[in-house]
CSV table of C-alpha atoms and ligand atoms in Angstrom, one decimal:
chain,number,residue,atom,x,y,z
A,1,MET,CA,-13.5,-17.7,5.6
A,2,THR,CA,-15.7,-14.7,6.2
A,3,LEU,CA,-14.6,-11.1,5.8
A,4,TRP,CA,-13.9,-9.4,9.1
A,5,LEU,CA,-12.0,-6.2,8.3
A,6,GLY,CA,-12.6,-3.6,5.6
A,7,CYS,CA,-9.8,-1.2,5.1
A,8,ILE,CA,-9.9,2.0,3.1
A,9,ALA,CA,-6.4,3.2,2.0
A,10,ASP,CA,-5.7,6.6,0.5
A,11,ASP,CA,-3.2,5.4,-2.1
A,12,PHE,CA,-2.1,2.2,-3.9
A,13,THR,CA,1.4,1.5,-2.4
A,14,GLY,CA,0.0,2.4,1.1
A,15,ALA,CA,-2.7,-0.2,0.5
A,16,THR,CA,-0.2,-2.9,-0.4
A,17,ASP,CA,1.9,-2.0,2.7
A,18,MET,CA,-1.2,-2.3,4.9
A,19,ALA,CA,-2.3,-5.6,3.3
A,20,SER,CA,1.2,-7.0,3.8
A,21,MET,CA,1.2,-6.1,7.4
A,22,LEU,CA,-2.3,-7.7,7.9
A,23,VAL,CA,-0.9,-10.9,6.5
A,24,LYS,CA,1.9,-10.7,9.0
A,25,GLY,CA,-0.7,-10.3,11.7
A,26,GLY,CA,-2.2,-13.6,10.5
A,27,LEU,CA,-5.1,-12.5,8.2
A,28,ARG,CA,-5.6,-13.7,4.7
A,29,THR,CA,-5.9,-10.4,2.8
A,30,VAL,CA,-7.0,-9.2,-0.6
A,31,GLN,CA,-6.2,-5.8,-2.0
A,32,THR,CA,-8.7,-4.3,-4.4
A,33,ILE,CA,-8.3,-1.4,-6.8
A,34,GLY,CA,-11.3,0.7,-5.8
A,35,ILE,CA,-14.6,-1.1,-5.7
A,36,PRO,CA,-14.3,-4.3,-7.9
A,37,PRO,CA,-17.2,-4.8,-10.4
A,38,GLY,CA,-18.9,-7.5,-8.2
A,39,GLY,CA,-18.5,-5.5,-5.0
A,40,PHE,CA,-16.8,-7.2,-2.0
A,41,GLU,CA,-19.2,-10.1,-1.5
A,42,ASN,CA,-17.1,-12.6,-3.4
A,43,ILE,CA,-13.8,-11.8,-1.8
A,44,ALA,CA,-12.5,-14.9,0.0
A,45,ALA,CA,-10.4,-13.4,2.7
A,46,ASP,CA,-10.4,-12.2,6.3
A,47,ALA,CA,-9.5,-8.7,5.3
A,48,VAL,CA,-9.9,-6.5,2.3
A,49,VAL,CA,-7.8,-3.4,1.7
A,50,VAL,CA,-9.4,-1.0,-0.9
A,51,ALA,CA,-6.8,1.1,-2.6
A,52,LEU,CA,-8.1,4.6,-3.5
A,53,LYS,CA,-6.2,7.5,-4.9
A,54,SER,CA,-7.7,10.0,-2.5
A,55,ARG,CA,-4.6,11.4,-0.7
A,56,SER,CA,-4.3,14.6,-2.6
A,57,ILE,CA,-7.6,15.1,-4.3
A,58,PRO,CA,-10.2,17.7,-3.1
A,59,ALA,CA,-11.6,16.7,0.4
A,60,GLU,CA,-15.2,16.4,-0.8
A,61,GLU,CA,-14.2,13.9,-3.4
A,62,ALA,CA,-12.1,11.9,-1.0
A,63,VAL,CA,-15.0,11.8,1.5
A,64,ALA,CA,-17.4,10.8,-1.2
A,65,GLN,CA,-15.2,8.0,-2.5
A,66,SER,CA,-14.4,6.7,1.0
A,67,LEU,CA,-18.1,6.7,2.0
A,68,GLU,CA,-19.0,4.8,-1.2
A,69,VAL,CA,-16.4,2.2,-0.3
A,70,LEU,CA,-17.7,2.0,3.2
A,71,ALA,CA,-21.3,1.5,2.1
A,72,GLU,CA,-20.1,-1.4,-0.1
A,73,LEU,CA,-18.0,-2.9,2.7
A,74,ARG,CA,-21.0,-2.8,5.0
A,75,LYS,CA,-22.9,-5.1,2.7
A,76,THR,CA,-20.5,-7.8,3.7
A,77,THR,CA,-19.8,-9.6,7.0
A,78,ALA,CA,-17.0,-7.1,7.8
A,79,ARG,CA,-17.5,-5.7,11.3
A,80,ARG,CA,-14.3,-3.7,11.8
A,81,PHE,CA,-13.1,-0.8,9.6
A,82,PHE,CA,-9.8,0.9,9.2
A,83,PHE,CA,-8.8,4.1,7.4
A,84,LYS,CA,-5.1,3.8,6.3
A,85,TYR,CA,-3.0,6.9,5.6
A,86,CYS,CA,0.7,7.5,5.3
A,87,SER,CA,3.0,7.1,8.2
A,88,THR,CA,4.1,10.8,7.7
A,89,PHE,CA,0.4,11.9,8.0
A,90,ASP,CA,0.5,13.3,4.5
A,91,SER,CA,-2.3,15.9,4.4
A,92,THR,CA,-2.9,19.7,4.4
A,93,PRO,CA,-5.4,21.8,6.4
A,94,ALA,CA,-7.6,21.3,3.4
A,95,GLY,CA,-7.5,17.5,3.9
A,96,ASN,CA,-7.9,14.7,3.7
A,97,ILE,CA,-7.3,12.7,6.8
A,98,GLY,CA,-9.5,14.6,9.3
A,99,GLN,CA,-12.3,15.1,6.8
A,100,VAL,CA,-12.5,11.5,5.7
A,101,ALA,CA,-12.2,10.2,9.3
A,102,GLU,CA,-15.0,12.5,10.4
A,103,ALA,CA,-17.3,11.3,7.6
A,104,LEU,CA,-16.5,7.6,8.4
A,105,GLU,CA,-16.9,8.2,12.2
A,106,GLN,CA,-20.4,9.7,11.6
A,107,GLU,CA,-21.5,7.0,9.3
A,108,LEU,CA,-20.3,4.3,11.7
A,109,ARG,CA,-21.3,6.2,14.8
A,110,ALA,CA,-17.9,5.4,16.1
A,111,ASP,CA,-17.9,8.0,18.8
A,112,TRP,CA,-14.2,7.9,19.4
A,113,VAL,CA,-11.4,7.4,16.8
A,114,PRO,CA,-7.7,6.8,17.3
A,115,PHE,CA,-5.1,8.4,15.0
A,116,CYS,CA,-1.8,6.6,15.0
A,117,PRO,CA,0.4,6.7,11.9
A,118,ALA,CA,3.4,5.2,13.7
A,119,LEU,CA,5.7,2.8,11.9
A,120,PRO,CA,8.6,2.3,14.2
A,121,VAL,CA,10.5,0.0,11.8
A,122,ASN,CA,10.8,2.9,9.4
A,123,GLY,CA,11.5,5.4,12.1
A,124,ARG,CA,8.1,6.9,12.3
A,125,THR,CA,7.2,7.3,16.0
A,126,ILE,CA,4.9,9.6,18.0
A,127,PHE,CA,5.7,11.1,21.3
A,128,ASN,CA,3.6,13.7,23.2
A,129,GLY,CA,1.5,14.0,20.0
A,130,HIS,CA,4.5,14.9,17.9
A,131,LEU,CA,5.5,12.8,14.9
A,132,PHE,CA,9.2,12.0,14.4
A,133,VAL,CA,10.9,10.6,11.3
A,134,GLY,CA,14.0,9.0,12.8
A,135,ASP,CA,15.4,11.5,15.3
A,136,LYS,CA,13.9,14.5,13.4
A,137,LEU,CA,10.6,16.2,14.0
A,138,LEU,CA,8.3,15.7,11.0
A,139,ASN,CA,8.6,19.4,10.0
A,140,GLU,CA,12.4,19.1,9.9
A,141,SER,CA,12.6,15.8,8.2
A,142,GLY,CA,12.4,16.9,4.6
A,143,MET,CA,8.6,16.4,4.6
A,144,GLU,CA,8.2,20.2,5.0
A,145,ASN,CA,9.2,20.4,1.4
A,146,HIS,CA,6.9,17.7,0.0
A,147,PRO,CA,5.5,18.9,-3.3
A,148,LEU,CA,1.8,18.0,-2.6
A,149,ASN,CA,1.5,17.7,1.2
A,150,PRO,CA,4.2,19.8,2.9
A,151,MET,CA,4.2,18.9,6.6
A,152,THR,CA,5.1,22.0,8.4
A,153,ASP,CA,3.9,21.1,11.9
A,154,SER,CA,5.0,18.0,13.8
A,155,ASP,CA,2.1,18.4,16.4
A,156,LEU,CA,-0.5,16.0,15.0
A,157,ARG,CA,-3.1,17.4,17.3
A,158,ARG,CA,-2.9,20.8,15.6
A,159,VAL,CA,-2.7,19.2,12.1
A,160,LEU,CA,-5.8,17.2,12.8
A,161,ALA,CA,-7.7,20.0,14.5
A,162,ALA,CA,-7.3,22.1,11.4
A,163,GLN,CA,-9.0,19.3,9.4
A,164,SER,CA,-12.1,18.7,11.3
A,165,ALA,CA,-14.6,20.1,13.8
A,166,ALA,CA,-13.8,17.4,16.4
A,167,LYS,CA,-12.1,18.1,19.7
A,168,VAL,CA,-8.7,16.4,19.5
A,169,GLY,CA,-7.0,14.7,22.4
A,170,LEU,CA,-3.9,12.7,23.1
A,171,ILE,CA,-3.3,9.3,24.5
A,172,PRO,CA,0.2,9.8,25.9
A,173,ALA,CA,3.1,7.3,25.9
A,174,LYS,CA,2.7,7.0,29.6
A,175,ALA,CA,-0.8,5.5,29.3
A,176,VAL,CA,0.3,3.3,26.4
A,177,ARG,CA,3.2,2.0,28.5
A,178,GLU,CA,0.9,1.1,31.4
A,179,GLY,CA,-1.0,-1.3,29.1
A,180,ALA,CA,-4.1,-2.0,27.2
A,181,ASP,CA,-6.4,-1.4,30.2
A,182,ALA,CA,-4.9,2.0,30.8
A,183,VAL,CA,-5.5,2.9,27.1
A,184,ARG,CA,-9.1,1.7,27.4
A,185,ARG,CA,-9.6,3.9,30.5
A,186,ALA,CA,-8.2,6.8,28.6
A,187,ILE,CA,-10.6,6.1,25.7
A,188,VAL,CA,-13.5,6.2,28.2
A,189,SER,CA,-12.4,9.5,29.7
A,190,HIS,CA,-11.9,11.0,26.2
A,191,ARG,CA,-15.4,10.0,25.3
A,192,ARG,CA,-16.8,11.5,28.4
A,193,SER,CA,-15.2,14.8,27.7
A,194,ASP,CA,-16.5,14.8,24.1
A,195,THR,CA,-13.1,14.3,22.7
A,196,HIS,CA,-13.9,12.2,19.6
A,197,PHE,CA,-10.5,12.1,17.9
A,198,SER,CA,-7.2,11.3,19.7
A,199,ILE,CA,-3.6,11.2,18.6
A,200,VAL,CA,-2.0,8.1,20.1
A,201,ASP,CA,1.6,8.0,21.1
A,202,CYS,CA,3.6,5.0,20.0
A,203,VAL,CA,7.4,4.6,20.0
A,204,ASP,CA,8.1,0.9,19.3
A,205,ASP,CA,6.7,-2.4,18.1
A,206,ALA,CA,5.7,-3.4,21.6
A,207,ASP,CA,3.5,-0.3,21.8
A,208,LEU,CA,1.9,-1.4,18.5
A,209,ASP,CA,1.1,-4.9,19.8
A,210,LEU,CA,-0.5,-3.4,22.9
A,211,LEU,CA,-2.5,-0.9,20.9
A,212,GLY,CA,-3.8,-3.8,18.7
A,213,GLU,CA,-5.1,-5.3,21.9
A,214,ALA,CA,-6.6,-2.0,23.1
A,215,PHE,CA,-8.3,-1.2,19.8
A,216,LYS,CA,-9.5,-4.6,18.8
A,217,ASP,CA,-13.2,-3.8,19.7
A,218,LEU,CA,-13.3,-0.4,18.1
A,219,ILE,CA,-15.5,-0.3,15.0
A,220,LEU,CA,-13.2,2.3,13.3
A,221,VAL,CA,-9.4,2.7,13.7
A,222,THR,CA,-7.2,5.0,11.7
A,223,GLY,CA,-3.5,5.1,11.2
A,224,GLY,CA,-0.5,3.7,9.3
A,225,SER,CA,0.2,0.1,8.5
A,226,GLY,CA,2.0,-0.4,11.8
A,227,LEU,CA,-1.2,-1.0,13.7
A,228,ALA,CA,-2.2,-3.9,11.4
A,229,VAL,CA,0.0,-6.6,12.9
A,230,GLY,CA,-1.1,-6.1,16.5
A,231,LEU,CA,-4.8,-5.8,15.5
A,232,GLY,CA,-4.5,-8.9,13.4
A,233,ARG,CA,-2.9,-10.9,16.2
A,234,ALA,CA,-5.5,-9.8,18.7
A,235,TRP,CA,-8.4,-10.8,16.4
A,236,VAL,CA,-6.8,-14.2,15.7
A,237,LYS,CA,-6.2,-14.8,19.4
A,238,GLU,CA,-9.8,-13.9,20.1
A,239,ARG,CA,-10.9,-16.2,17.3
A,240,ARG,CA,-12.7,-13.4,15.5
A,241,VAL,CA,-10.6,-14.6,12.5
A,242,GLU,CA,-9.6,-18.3,12.1
A,243,GLU,CA,-6.0,-19.2,12.4
A,244,HIS,CA,-4.2,-20.1,9.1
A,245,GLU,CA,-1.2,-22.3,8.8
A,246,ASP,CA,0.2,-19.8,6.2
A,247,PRO,CA,-1.9,-16.7,5.6
A,248,ALA,CA,0.5,-15.8,2.8
A,249,ALA,CA,0.0,-19.0,0.8
A,250,LEU,CA,-0.7,-18.5,-2.9
A,251,ASP,CA,-1.9,-21.0,-5.5
A,252,VAL,CA,1.1,-20.6,-7.8
A,253,ARG,CA,0.6,-21.9,-11.4
A,254,ASP,CA,3.3,-23.4,-13.6
A,255,GLY,CA,4.4,-21.2,-16.5
A,256,TYR,CA,6.9,-18.6,-17.6
A,257,THR,CA,8.4,-15.7,-15.6
A,258,ALA,CA,9.3,-12.2,-16.7
A,259,ILE,CA,10.4,-8.8,-15.3
A,260,LEU,CA,9.1,-5.5,-16.8
A,261,SER,CA,10.9,-2.4,-15.6
A,262,GLY,CA,10.1,1.2,-16.3
A,263,SER,CA,11.7,2.5,-13.1
A,264,CYS,CA,14.9,4.6,-13.5
A,265,SER,CA,15.7,4.8,-9.8
A,266,ASN,CA,19.2,4.1,-8.6
A,267,ALA,CA,17.9,1.0,-6.7
A,268,THR,CA,16.3,-0.4,-9.8
A,269,LEU,CA,19.3,0.3,-12.0
A,270,GLY,CA,21.5,-1.6,-9.5
A,271,GLN,CA,19.0,-4.5,-9.4
A,272,ILE,CA,19.0,-4.7,-13.2
A,273,ALA,CA,22.8,-4.7,-13.3
A,274,ALA,CA,22.9,-7.5,-10.7
A,275,PHE,CA,20.3,-9.5,-12.7
A,276,GLU,CA,22.3,-9.2,-15.9
A,277,ALA,CA,25.5,-10.1,-14.1
A,278,SER,CA,23.9,-13.3,-12.9
A,279,GLY,CA,23.0,-14.3,-16.4
A,280,GLY,CA,19.5,-12.9,-16.7
A,281,LEU,CA,18.5,-12.1,-20.3
A,282,THR,CA,17.5,-8.5,-20.9
A,283,LEU,CA,15.8,-6.6,-23.7
A,284,HIS,CA,16.3,-2.8,-23.5
A,285,LEU,CA,13.4,-0.8,-25.0
A,286,ASP,CA,14.2,2.4,-26.9
A,287,PRO,CA,11.5,5.1,-26.2
A,288,LEU,CA,12.3,6.9,-29.5
A,289,ALA,CA,11.7,3.7,-31.5
A,290,LEU,CA,8.5,3.0,-29.6
A,291,ALA,CA,7.3,6.5,-30.3
A,292,LYS,CA,8.0,6.1,-34.0
A,293,SER,CA,6.0,3.0,-34.8
A,294,GLU,CA,4.2,-0.1,-33.5
A,295,GLU,CA,7.1,-2.1,-35.0
A,296,ALA,CA,9.3,-1.7,-31.9
A,297,LEU,CA,6.6,-3.1,-29.6
A,298,ASN,CA,5.9,-6.0,-32.0
A,299,GLU,CA,9.7,-6.8,-32.0
A,300,ALA,CA,9.7,-6.8,-28.2
A,301,ILE,CA,6.8,-9.2,-28.1
A,302,ALA,CA,8.5,-11.4,-30.7
A,303,TRP,CA,11.7,-11.3,-28.6
A,304,ALA,CA,9.8,-12.3,-25.5
A,305,ALA,CA,8.0,-15.1,-27.3
A,306,ALA,CA,11.3,-16.6,-28.4
A,307,SER,CA,13.0,-16.0,-25.0
A,308,LEU,CA,10.3,-16.9,-22.4
A,309,GLY,CA,11.7,-20.5,-22.2
A,310,TYR,CA,15.2,-19.2,-21.3
A,311,GLU,CA,14.2,-17.9,-18.0
A,312,PRO,CA,14.6,-15.5,-16.3
A,313,ILE,CA,14.1,-12.6,-18.8
A,314,ALA,CA,13.6,-8.9,-18.3
A,315,ILE,CA,12.2,-6.2,-20.6
A,316,VAL,CA,13.4,-2.8,-19.4
A,317,ALA,CA,13.1,0.9,-20.3
A,318,SER,CA,15.2,1.8,-17.3
A,319,GLU,CA,18.0,4.1,-18.1
A,320,THR,CA,20.5,6.4,-16.5
A,321,PRO,CA,19.5,10.0,-15.9
A,322,GLU,CA,21.5,11.2,-19.0
A,323,LYS,CA,19.7,8.7,-21.3
A,324,VAL,CA,16.3,9.6,-19.8
A,325,GLU,CA,17.0,13.3,-20.4
A,326,GLU,CA,18.1,12.5,-24.0
A,327,ALA,CA,14.7,10.8,-24.7
A,328,GLN,CA,12.8,13.5,-22.9
A,329,SER,CA,14.5,16.3,-24.9
A,330,VAL,CA,13.2,14.7,-28.1
A,331,LEU,CA,9.8,13.5,-27.0
A,332,GLY,CA,9.0,15.8,-24.0
A,333,VAL,CA,8.9,14.5,-20.4
A,334,GLU,CA,5.2,13.5,-20.5
A,335,ARG,CA,5.2,11.8,-23.9
A,336,ALA,CA,8.4,9.9,-23.1
A,337,GLY,CA,6.7,8.4,-20.0
A,338,GLN,CA,3.5,7.7,-21.8
A,339,VAL,CA,5.1,5.9,-24.7
A,340,ILE,CA,6.9,3.5,-22.3
A,341,GLU,CA,3.9,3.0,-20.0
A,342,SER,CA,1.7,2.3,-22.9
A,343,ALA,CA,4.2,-0.2,-24.2
A,344,PHE,CA,4.3,-2.1,-20.9
A,345,ALA,CA,0.5,-2.0,-20.6
A,346,LYS,CA,0.4,-3.9,-24.0
A,347,LEU,CA,3.3,-6.1,-23.3
A,348,ALA,CA,1.9,-7.7,-20.1
A,349,PRO,CA,-1.2,-9.2,-21.7
A,350,ALA,CA,0.7,-10.3,-24.7
A,351,LEU,CA,3.1,-12.2,-22.5
A,352,ILE,CA,0.3,-13.9,-20.6
A,353,GLU,CA,-1.1,-15.1,-23.9
A,354,LYS,CA,2.3,-16.8,-24.4
A,355,GLY,CA,2.1,-18.7,-21.1
A,356,LEU,CA,3.5,-16.2,-18.5
A,357,THR,CA,2.2,-16.9,-15.0
A,358,LYS,CA,4.7,-14.9,-12.9
A,359,LEU,CA,5.4,-11.2,-13.5
A,360,VAL,CA,7.5,-8.7,-11.7
A,361,VAL,CA,7.0,-5.0,-12.5
A,362,ALA,CA,9.4,-2.2,-11.3
A,363,GLY,CA,8.2,1.4,-11.0
A,364,GLY,CA,5.2,3.0,-9.4
A,365,GLU,CA,3.7,4.5,-12.5
A,366,THR,CA,4.8,1.6,-14.6
A,367,SER,CA,3.0,-0.8,-12.2
A,368,GLY,CA,-0.2,1.4,-12.5
A,369,ALA,CA,0.0,1.1,-16.3
A,370,VAL,CA,0.5,-2.7,-16.2
A,371,VAL,CA,-2.3,-3.2,-13.7
A,372,SER,CA,-4.7,-1.3,-15.8
A,373,GLY,CA,-3.4,-2.9,-19.0
A,374,LEU,CA,-4.2,-6.3,-17.4
A,375,GLY,CA,-7.6,-5.2,-16.1
A,376,VAL,CA,-6.7,-6.2,-12.5
A,377,ASN,CA,-9.4,-5.7,-9.9
A,378,ALA,CA,-8.2,-7.6,-6.9
A,379,LEU,CA,-5.0,-9.2,-5.6
A,380,ALA,CA,-4.5,-11.7,-2.9
A,381,ILE,CA,-1.4,-10.9,-0.8
A,382,GLY,CA,1.4,-13.5,-0.6
A,383,PRO,CA,4.9,-13.8,0.9
A,384,GLU,CA,7.1,-10.7,1.3
A,385,ILE,CA,10.1,-10.4,-1.1
A,386,ASP,CA,11.7,-7.4,0.6
A,387,PRO,CA,10.2,-5.0,3.2
A,388,GLY,CA,7.0,-3.5,1.7
A,389,VAL,CA,7.0,-5.6,-1.5
A,390,PRO,CA,4.9,-8.8,-1.4
A,391,TRP,CA,4.1,-11.3,-4.1
A,392,THR,CA,0.4,-11.1,-5.0
A,393,GLN,CA,-2.0,-13.1,-7.1
A,394,VAL,CA,-4.7,-11.7,-9.3
A,395,VAL,CA,-8.0,-13.0,-7.9
A,396,GLN,CA,-10.4,-11.0,-10.1
A,397,GLY,CA,-10.0,-9.7,-13.6
A,398,GLU,CA,-8.9,-11.0,-16.9
A,399,ALA,CA,-5.5,-12.1,-15.7
A,400,GLU,CA,-6.9,-14.2,-12.9
A,401,GLY,CA,-4.2,-16.6,-11.4
A,402,LEU,CA,-1.3,-14.5,-12.5
A,403,CYS,CA,1.3,-14.0,-9.7
A,404,LEU,CA,2.3,-10.3,-9.7
A,405,ALA,CA,5.0,-8.4,-7.8
A,406,LEU,CA,4.8,-4.6,-8.0
A,407,LYS,CA,7.9,-2.8,-6.8
A,408,SER,CA,8.1,1.0,-6.4
A,409,GLY,CA,11.3,2.4,-7.7
A,410,ASN,CA,13.4,2.7,-4.6
A,411,PHE,CA,12.2,-0.5,-2.9
A,412,GLY,CA,14.1,-3.8,-2.7
A,413,ALA,CA,17.6,-5.0,-2.1
A,414,GLU,CA,20.2,-5.3,-4.9
A,415,ASP,CA,19.4,-9.1,-5.4
A,416,PHE,CA,15.7,-8.4,-5.8
A,417,PHE,CA,15.4,-9.6,-9.4
A,418,THR,CA,17.5,-12.6,-8.9
A,419,LYS,CA,15.8,-13.9,-5.8
A,420,VAL,CA,12.2,-12.8,-6.5
A,421,PHE,CA,11.1,-16.0,-8.3
A,422,GLU,CA,12.7,-18.3,-5.7
A,423,ILE,CA,10.5,-16.9,-3.0
A,424,LEU,CA,7.5,-18.3,-4.9
A,425,ASP,CA,8.9,-21.8,-5.2
B,501,ADP,P1,9.7,4.9,-10.0
B,501,ADP,O1,8.8,4.1,-9.1
B,501,ADP,O2,11.1,4.5,-10.0
B,501,ADP,O3,9.5,6.4,-9.9
B,501,ADP,P2,7.9,5.0,-12.2
B,501,ADP,O4,7.4,3.9,-13.1
B,501,ADP,O5,6.9,5.5,-11.2
B,501,ADP,O6,9.2,4.5,-11.5
B,501,ADP,O7,8.4,6.2,-13.1
B,501,ADP,C1,9.3,6.1,-14.1
B,501,ADP,C2,8.9,6.9,-15.3
B,501,ADP,O8,10.0,7.1,-16.2
B,501,ADP,C3,7.7,6.2,-16.0
B,501,ADP,O9,6.8,7.2,-16.5
B,501,ADP,C4,8.5,5.6,-17.2
B,501,ADP,O10,7.6,5.5,-18.3
B,501,ADP,C5,9.6,6.7,-17.5
B,501,ADP,N1,10.7,6.1,-18.2
B,501,ADP,C6,11.2,4.9,-18.0
B,501,ADP,N2,12.3,4.7,-18.8
B,501,ADP,C7,12.5,5.8,-19.5
B,501,ADP,C8,13.4,6.2,-20.5
B,501,ADP,N3,14.4,5.4,-20.9
B,501,ADP,N4,13.3,7.5,-20.9
B,501,ADP,C9,12.4,8.3,-20.5
B,501,ADP,N5,11.4,8.0,-19.6
B,501,ADP,C10,11.5,6.8,-19.1
C-alpha cells in the first residue's frame, strides 16, 4: 500500500467524518492528530487525514499549520491533496477557508481549485452558488447565530471572495448535470479567464459521484466529506489505489471492553439509559468527590478492575442538566469540566493496563481528553457504527492496537452502547 491522498482537515470530528467517507469510497484510511512524531512516511494506508484545530484560529496560524502539514505530506508518495472544511462552510471574512486554500494552491501550483462543501445526506446542498441546509438558505438555518462562525450570507461566491484575492466563479448545476466532461470543460474555461477558485453546485449523491470523476486528476480539491466517496471510487476504478476486499478491516485484539462517557447530551443520556436497561454495569462518577481527592479516581479504577470481566461496563459522569448545574454551582463551569476530563484521561490508560482492548468514549471534549491521555497519534478507520461514528484502531502511540470509538455528544442511535461492540465481532 502506498499513500495516495493527503488530506488536511480543519477540525477533529470533521477529519473523522472525512476519513470514514474515504473508507466508504474504498480507501484504507488513517487519521492523525496533527503531524505524528515520525511524520507520515510510516503510515500504511491509501489516504491520511490530518486533523488540525484550525477552523477558528487566526488565519496566519491556520495557513502556517496547513502549509507545515502539506510540506510533510509531500515527503511521501501522496500525489493528491484535499482541504476538508465543514459542510456549512464555517468561516468568517477573516478566515480561514479562502486563506488556507490560497496558500495551498500557491504551494501546489494548482491553478484552479473547486470548493464544494455539499453533503446531501445531511441536507447540505449547493445551487446557483448558494448553500442550503435542508430547505433553508444557510443564513436562515440557525448558522447565522453560530457563536464562532456566524454564516450571514448563503452565497458562497461572496463568502469566498471576501477571504482571498482570487477571482471566484461558479460551476452551475446545469454543467454538473451534463456530466464529468462538461465539468472539465467548465474548468478549462475558468482557468482561461483567470478564475482560480470556483464554487461547485451539487444537490445529490449522483452529483457527488460525478464530481469525483471530474476532479480525480486535480492536485488540490477542497470541500466537505461528501466528495470523498466519489473521488475514492474514481481512484480505485483507475487503479491509482489498489482494491481492498474490506477497506474497513481492523486487526481486533482479544481483551476487555468499556465505555467512558462525559457527554451530557440528550442523545447520550438516552443511550446510557438503554445500556443500563439491557443489563450493562455502570459506575457514576461524582465531580464533587473527584475534585476533593484522588481517592474517588482510585476507587473508580478499583471498581473497573473488579468489573472488567463482567462486560459490558460503563463509567459515566453524564448527568441531567439539573445535576450538571449543581456541580457547576459548587466548582464553577470550567473546573467541573476539567475535573471530569482529567479523571477520564487517567482512567483510560489505567484500564488498558488491566487488559482493555476496546474502548468507547462519548463526548467531544471528553474524547479529546482521553486521546491526549492515551498519547494517541494516529488511528486507522474501521467500520461505521452509526452515521459519522466509525470504530478506529490506534496505529501509533502508546496505546497501539487499542480499538477506539469516539462519539460526539449528539451522535448515534439509542442502541449505540448496546450494539457498539457487536460491530467489531
Ligand atoms: P458533548 O460532545 O456531549 O458536548 P463533551 O465531552 O464535549 O460532550 O462536553 C461535556 C462536558 O461536560 C465535559 O467538559 C465534561 O467534563 C462535562 N461534564 C460531564 N459530566 C458532568 C457533570 N456531571 N457535571 C458537570 N460537568 C460535567
